[in-house]
């Protein structure tokens, strides 16, 4: 007897992406771009690190796109704690060197805001494919 969830539940969890950004317009646009580019992938949205941690604890997202500057913590800390190599770290405020350094610390792909929809979708698709 196993307490493991049935395979369908595991597959459903691997098809979830979390977008973390306190700027509503950015968050909504990034989430919409991912929904359009990745049919069948469920995209959740969070406004803070705390909200992201709660959602991820329930849904175990396969990929995370996080803004560097969140109201309660750095997005790079969220990715370091919850994410995996290949997740995406964005910023419209930090200079390129600071964003690259923060992304390197958490193993993320750095993208300036607003990210190009095709590049963002390609990075998230690669992250999803990496887990099977």
Coordinates of N, CA and C in Angstrom, one line a residue:
X1 N 0.8 -1.2 0.0 CA 0.0 0.0 0.0 C 0.9 1.2 0.0
X2 N 0.6 2.2 -0.8 CA 1.4 3.4 -1.0 C 0.6 4.6 -0.7
X3 N 1.2 5.6 -0.1 CA 0.6 6.9 0.1 C 0.9 7.8 -1.0
X4 N 1.6 7.4 -2.0 CA 1.9 8.2 -3.2 C 0.6 8.6 -3.9
X5 N 0.6 9.8 -4.5 CA -0.6 10.2 -5.2 C -0.6 9.4 -6.6
X6 N -1.8 9.2 -7.1 CA -1.9 8.6 -8.4 C -1.1 9.4 -9.5
X7 N -0.6 8.7 -10.5 CA 0.2 9.4 -11.5 C -0.5 10.6 -12.1
X8 N -1.8 10.6 -12.3 CA -2.5 11.7 -12.9 C -2.3 13.0 -12.1
X9 N -2.2 12.9 -10.8 CA -2.0 14.0 -9.9 C -0.6 14.6 -10.1
X10 N 0.4 13.7 -10.2 CA 1.8 14.1 -10.4 C 1.9 14.8 -11.7
X11 N 1.3 14.3 -12.8 CA 1.4 15.0 -14.1 C 0.7 16.3 -14.0
X12 N -0.4 16.4 -13.4 CA -1.1 17.7 -13.3 C -0.2 18.7 -12.6
X13 N 0.5 18.3 -11.5 CA 1.3 19.2 -10.8 C 2.5 19.7 -11.7
X14 N 3.0 18.9 -12.5 CA 4.2 19.3 -13.3 C 3.7 20.2 -14.4
X15 N 2.5 20.4 -14.7 CA 2.0 21.3 -15.7 C 1.5 22.7 -15.1
X16 N 2.1 23.1 -14.0 CA 1.7 24.3 -13.3 C 2.9 25.3 -13.3
X17 N 2.7 26.5 -13.6 CA 3.7 27.6 -13.6 C 3.2 28.6 -12.6
X18 N 4.2 29.2 -11.9 CA 3.8 30.3 -10.9 C 4.5 31.6 -11.4
X19 N 3.7 32.6 -11.5 CA 4.3 34.0 -11.8 C 4.2 34.8 -10.5
X20 N 5.3 35.3 -10.1 CA 5.4 36.1 -8.8 C 5.8 37.5 -9.2
X21 N 4.9 38.5 -9.0 CA 5.2 39.9 -9.3 C 4.2 40.8 -8.6
X22 N 4.7 41.8 -7.8 CA 3.7 42.6 -7.1 C 3.1 43.7 -8.0
X23 N 3.7 43.9 -9.2 CA 3.1 44.9 -10.2 C 2.0 44.1 -11.0
X24 N 0.8 44.5 -10.7 CA -0.3 43.7 -11.3 C -0.3 43.7 -12.9
X25 N 0.0 44.8 -13.5 CA 0.1 44.8 -15.0 C 1.1 43.8 -15.5
X26 N 2.3 43.9 -14.9 CA 3.4 42.9 -15.3 C 3.0 41.5 -15.1
X27 N 2.5 41.2 -13.9 CA 2.1 39.8 -13.5 C 1.0 39.3 -14.5
X28 N 0.0 40.1 -14.7 CA -1.1 39.7 -15.6 C -0.6 39.5 -17.0
X29 N 0.2 40.4 -17.5 CA 0.8 40.2 -18.9 C 1.7 39.0 -19.1
X30 N 2.5 38.8 -18.1 CA 3.4 37.6 -18.1 C 2.6 36.3 -18.1
X31 N 1.6 36.3 -17.2 CA 0.8 35.1 -17.0 C 0.0 34.9 -18.3
X32 N -0.6 35.9 -18.9 CA -1.3 35.8 -20.2 C -0.5 35.3 -21.3
X33 N 0.8 35.8 -21.4 CA 1.7 35.4 -22.4 C 2.0 33.9 -22.3
X34 N 2.2 33.4 -21.1 CA 2.4 32.0 -20.8 C 1.2 31.1 -21.1
X35 N 0.0 31.6 -20.8 CA -1.2 30.9 -21.1 C -1.4 30.7 -22.6
X36 N -1.1 31.8 -23.3 CA -1.3 31.7 -24.8 C -0.3 30.8 -25.4
X37 N 1.0 30.9 -24.9 CA 2.1 30.1 -25.6 C 2.1 28.6 -25.1
X38 N 1.6 28.4 -23.9 CA 1.7 27.0 -23.4 C 0.3 26.4 -23.1
X39 N -0.5 26.1 -24.1 CA -1.8 25.5 -23.8 C -1.7 24.3 -23.0
X40 N -2.6 24.1 -22.0 CA -2.6 23.0 -21.2 C -1.8 23.2 -19.9
X41 N -1.1 24.3 -19.8 CA -0.3 24.6 -18.6 C -1.1 25.5 -17.8
X42 N -1.3 25.2 -16.5 CA -2.0 26.1 -15.6 C -1.1 27.1 -15.0
X43 N -1.4 28.4 -15.1 CA -0.6 29.5 -14.6 C -1.2 30.1 -13.3
X44 N -0.5 30.0 -12.2 CA -1.0 30.7 -11.0 C -0.2 32.0 -10.9
X45 N -0.8 32.9 -10.1 CA -0.2 34.2 -9.9 C -0.1 34.5 -8.4
X46 N 1.0 35.2 -8.0 CA 1.2 35.6 -6.6 C 1.8 37.0 -6.6
X47 N 1.4 37.8 -5.6 CA 1.9 39.2 -5.5 C 3.1 39.3 -4.5
X48 N 3.5 38.3 -3.8 CA 4.6 38.5 -2.8 C 5.3 37.1 -2.7
X49 N 6.4 37.2 -2.0 CA 7.1 35.9 -1.7 C 6.3 35.0 -0.8
X50 N 5.6 35.6 0.2 CA 4.8 34.8 1.1 C 3.6 34.1 0.4
X51 N 3.0 34.9 -0.5 CA 1.9 34.3 -1.3 C 2.4 33.2 -2.2
X52 N 3.6 33.4 -2.8 CA 4.2 32.4 -3.7 C 4.5 31.1 -2.9
X53 N 5.1 31.3 -1.7 CA 5.4 30.1 -0.9 C 4.2 29.3 -0.5
X54 N 3.1 30.0 -0.2 CA 1.8 29.3 0.1 C 1.3 28.6 -1.1
X55 N 1.2 29.2 -2.3 CA 0.8 28.5 -3.5 C 1.6 27.4 -3.9
X56 N 2.9 27.6 -3.8 CA 3.9 26.5 -4.2 C 3.8 25.3 -3.2
X57 N 3.5 25.6 -1.9 CA 3.3 24.5 -1.0 C 2.1 23.6 -1.3
X58 N 1.1 24.2 -1.9 CA -0.1 23.5 -2.3 C 0.0 22.8 -3.6
X59 N 0.7 23.5 -4.6 CA 0.7 23.0 -6.0 C 2.0 22.5 -6.5
X60 N 3.1 22.8 -5.9 CA 4.4 22.3 -6.3 C 4.6 22.6 -7.8
X61 N 4.7 23.8 -8.1 CA 4.9 24.3 -9.5 C 6.1 23.8 -10.1
X62 N 6.0 23.5 -11.4 CA 7.1 22.9 -12.2 C 8.1 24.0 -12.6
X63 N 7.6 25.2 -12.8 CA 8.4 26.4 -13.2 C 7.9 27.6 -12.5
X64 N 8.8 28.5 -12.2 CA 8.5 29.8 -11.5 C 9.1 30.9 -12.3
X65 N 8.3 32.0 -12.5 CA 8.8 33.3 -13.0 C 8.6 34.3 -11.9
X66 N 9.7 34.9 -11.4 CA 9.6 35.8 -10.3 C 10.3 37.1 -10.6
X67 N 9.7 38.2 -10.1 CA 10.3 39.5 -10.2 C 11.4 39.6 -9.1
X68 N 12.5 40.3 -9.4 CA 13.6 40.4 -8.4 C 13.1 41.1 -7.1
X69 N 12.4 42.2 -7.3 CA 12.1 43.1 -6.2 C 10.6 42.9 -5.8
X70 N 10.4 42.1 -4.8 CA 9.0 41.8 -4.3 C 8.8 42.7 -3.0
X71 N 7.6 42.9 -2.5 CA 7.4 43.7 -1.4 C 7.9 43.2 -0.1
X72 N 8.1 41.8 0.0 CA 8.5 41.2 1.3 C 9.8 40.5 1.3
X73 N 10.4 40.3 0.1 CA 11.7 39.6 0.0 C 12.1 39.7 -1.5
X74 N 13.3 39.2 -1.7 CA 13.8 39.2 -3.1 C 13.3 38.0 -3.8
X75 N 13.0 38.2 -5.1 CA 12.5 37.0 -5.9 C 13.6 36.0 -6.1
X76 N 14.9 36.4 -6.0 CA 16.0 35.4 -6.1 C 16.0 34.5 -4.9
X77 N 15.5 35.0 -3.7 CA 15.4 34.2 -2.5 C 14.3 33.2 -2.7
X78 N 13.2 33.6 -3.3 CA 12.1 32.7 -3.5 C 12.5 31.6 -4.5
X79 N 13.2 32.0 -5.5 CA 13.7 30.9 -6.5 C 14.7 30.0 -5.8
X80 N 15.6 30.6 -5.0 CA 16.6 29.8 -4.3 C 15.9 28.7 -3.4
X81 N 14.9 29.1 -2.7 CA 14.2 28.2 -1.8 C 13.2 27.3 -2.5
X82 N 12.5 27.7 -3.5 CA 11.4 27.0 -4.1 C 11.7 26.4 -5.5
X83 N 12.5 27.1 -6.2 CA 12.7 26.8 -7.6 C 13.7 25.8 -7.9
X84 N 14.0 25.7 -9.2 CA 15.0 24.8 -9.7 C 15.8 25.5 -10.8
X85 N 17.0 25.1 -11.1 CA 17.7 25.7 -12.2 C 16.9 25.8 -13.5
X86 N 16.9 27.0 -14.1 CA 16.1 27.2 -15.3 C 14.9 28.0 -15.1
X87 N 14.5 28.3 -13.8 CA 13.4 29.2 -13.6 C 13.8 30.6 -14.1
X88 N 12.9 31.5 -14.1 CA 13.1 32.8 -14.7 C 13.0 33.9 -13.6
X89 N 14.1 34.8 -13.6 CA 14.1 35.9 -12.7 C 14.0 37.2 -13.6
X90 N 13.1 38.1 -13.3 CA 12.9 39.3 -14.1 C 13.1 40.5 -13.3
X91 N 13.4 41.6 -14.0 CA 13.5 42.9 -13.3 C 13.4 44.0 -14.3
X92 N 12.7 45.1 -14.0 CA 12.7 46.3 -14.8 C 13.4 47.4 -14.1
X93 N 14.0 47.1 -12.9 CA 14.6 48.2 -12.2 C 16.1 47.9 -12.0
X94 N 16.5 46.7 -11.7 CA 17.9 46.4 -11.5 C 18.7 46.5 -12.8
X95 N 19.9 46.9 -12.8 CA 20.7 47.0 -14.0 C 21.1 45.5 -14.4
X96 N 21.5 45.4 -15.6 CA 21.8 44.1 -16.2 C 22.8 43.3 -15.3
X97 N 23.8 43.9 -14.8 CA 24.8 43.1 -14.0 C 24.2 42.6 -12.7
X98 N 23.4 43.5 -12.1 CA 22.8 43.1 -10.8 C 21.8 41.9 -11.0
X99 N 21.0 42.0 -12.1 CA 20.0 41.0 -12.4 C 20.8 39.7 -12.7
X100 N 21.8 39.8 -13.5 CA 22.6 38.6 -13.9 C 23.2 37.9 -12.6
X101 N 23.7 38.7 -11.7 CA 24.3 38.2 -10.5 C 23.3 37.5 -9.6
X102 N 22.1 38.2 -9.5 CA 21.0 37.6 -8.7 C 20.5 36.3 -9.3
X103 N 20.4 36.3 -10.6 CA 20.0 35.0 -11.3 C 21.0 33.9 -11.1
X104 N 22.2 34.3 -11.2 CA 23.3 33.3 -11.0 C 23.3 32.6 -9.6
X105 N 22.9 33.4 -8.6 CA 22.9 32.9 -7.2 C 21.8 31.9 -7.0
X106 N 20.7 32.0 -7.8 CA 19.6 31.0 -7.6 C 19.4 30.1 -8.8
X107 N 20.3 30.1 -9.8 CA 20.3 29.2 -10.9 C 19.2 29.6 -11.9
X108 N 18.8 30.8 -12.0 CA 17.7 31.2 -12.9 C 18.2 31.8 -14.2
X109 N 17.3 31.9 -15.1 CA 17.5 32.6 -16.3 C 17.1 34.1 -16.1
X110 N 18.0 35.0 -16.4 CA 17.7 36.5 -16.2 C 17.0 37.0 -17.4
X111 N 15.9 37.8 -17.2 CA 15.2 38.5 -18.3 C 14.8 39.9 -17.8
X112 N 15.1 40.9 -18.6 CA 14.7 42.2 -18.3 C 13.2 42.3 -18.6
X113 N 12.5 43.2 -17.8 CA 11.1 43.4 -18.0 C 10.9 44.6 -19.0
X114 N 9.9 44.5 -19.9 CA 9.1 43.3 -20.1 C 9.8 42.3 -20.9
X115 N 9.7 41.0 -20.5 CA 10.4 40.0 -21.3 C 9.6 39.8 -22.6
X116 N 10.4 39.5 -23.6 CA 9.8 39.1 -24.9 C 9.0 37.8 -24.7
X117 N 7.8 37.8 -25.2 CA 6.9 36.7 -25.0 C 7.5 35.4 -25.5
X118 N 8.1 35.4 -26.6 CA 8.7 34.2 -27.2 C 9.9 33.6 -26.4
X119 N 10.7 34.6 -25.9 CA 11.9 34.1 -25.1 C 11.4 33.6 -23.7
X120 N 10.4 34.3 -23.2 CA 9.9 33.8 -21.9 C 9.2 32.4 -22.0
X121 N 8.4 32.3 -23.0 CA 7.8 31.0 -23.3 C 8.8 29.9 -23.5
X122 N 9.8 30.2 -24.3 CA 10.9 29.2 -24.5 C 11.6 28.8 -23.3
X123 N 11.9 29.8 -22.4 CA 12.6 29.4 -21.1 C 11.7 28.6 -20.2
X124 N 10.4 28.9 -20.1 CA 9.5 28.1 -19.3 C 9.3 26.7 -19.9
X125 N 9.1 26.7 -21.2 CA 9.0 25.4 -21.9 C 10.2 24.5 -21.6
X126 N 11.4 25.1 -21.7 CA 12.6 24.3 -21.4 C 12.6 23.8 -20.0
X127 N 12.1 24.6 -19.1 CA 12.1 24.2 -17.7 C 11.1 23.0 -17.5
X128 N 9.9 23.1 -18.1 CA 8.9 22.1 -18.1 C 9.4 20.8 -18.7
X129 N 10.1 20.9 -19.8 CA 10.6 19.7 -20.5 C 11.7 19.1 -19.7
X130 N 12.5 19.8 -19.0 CA 13.6 19.3 -18.2 C 13.1 18.3 -17.1
X131 N 11.8 18.5 -16.7 CA 11.3 17.6 -15.6 C 10.5 16.5 -16.2
X132 N 10.3 16.5 -17.6 CA 9.6 15.4 -18.2 C 8.3 15.7 -18.4

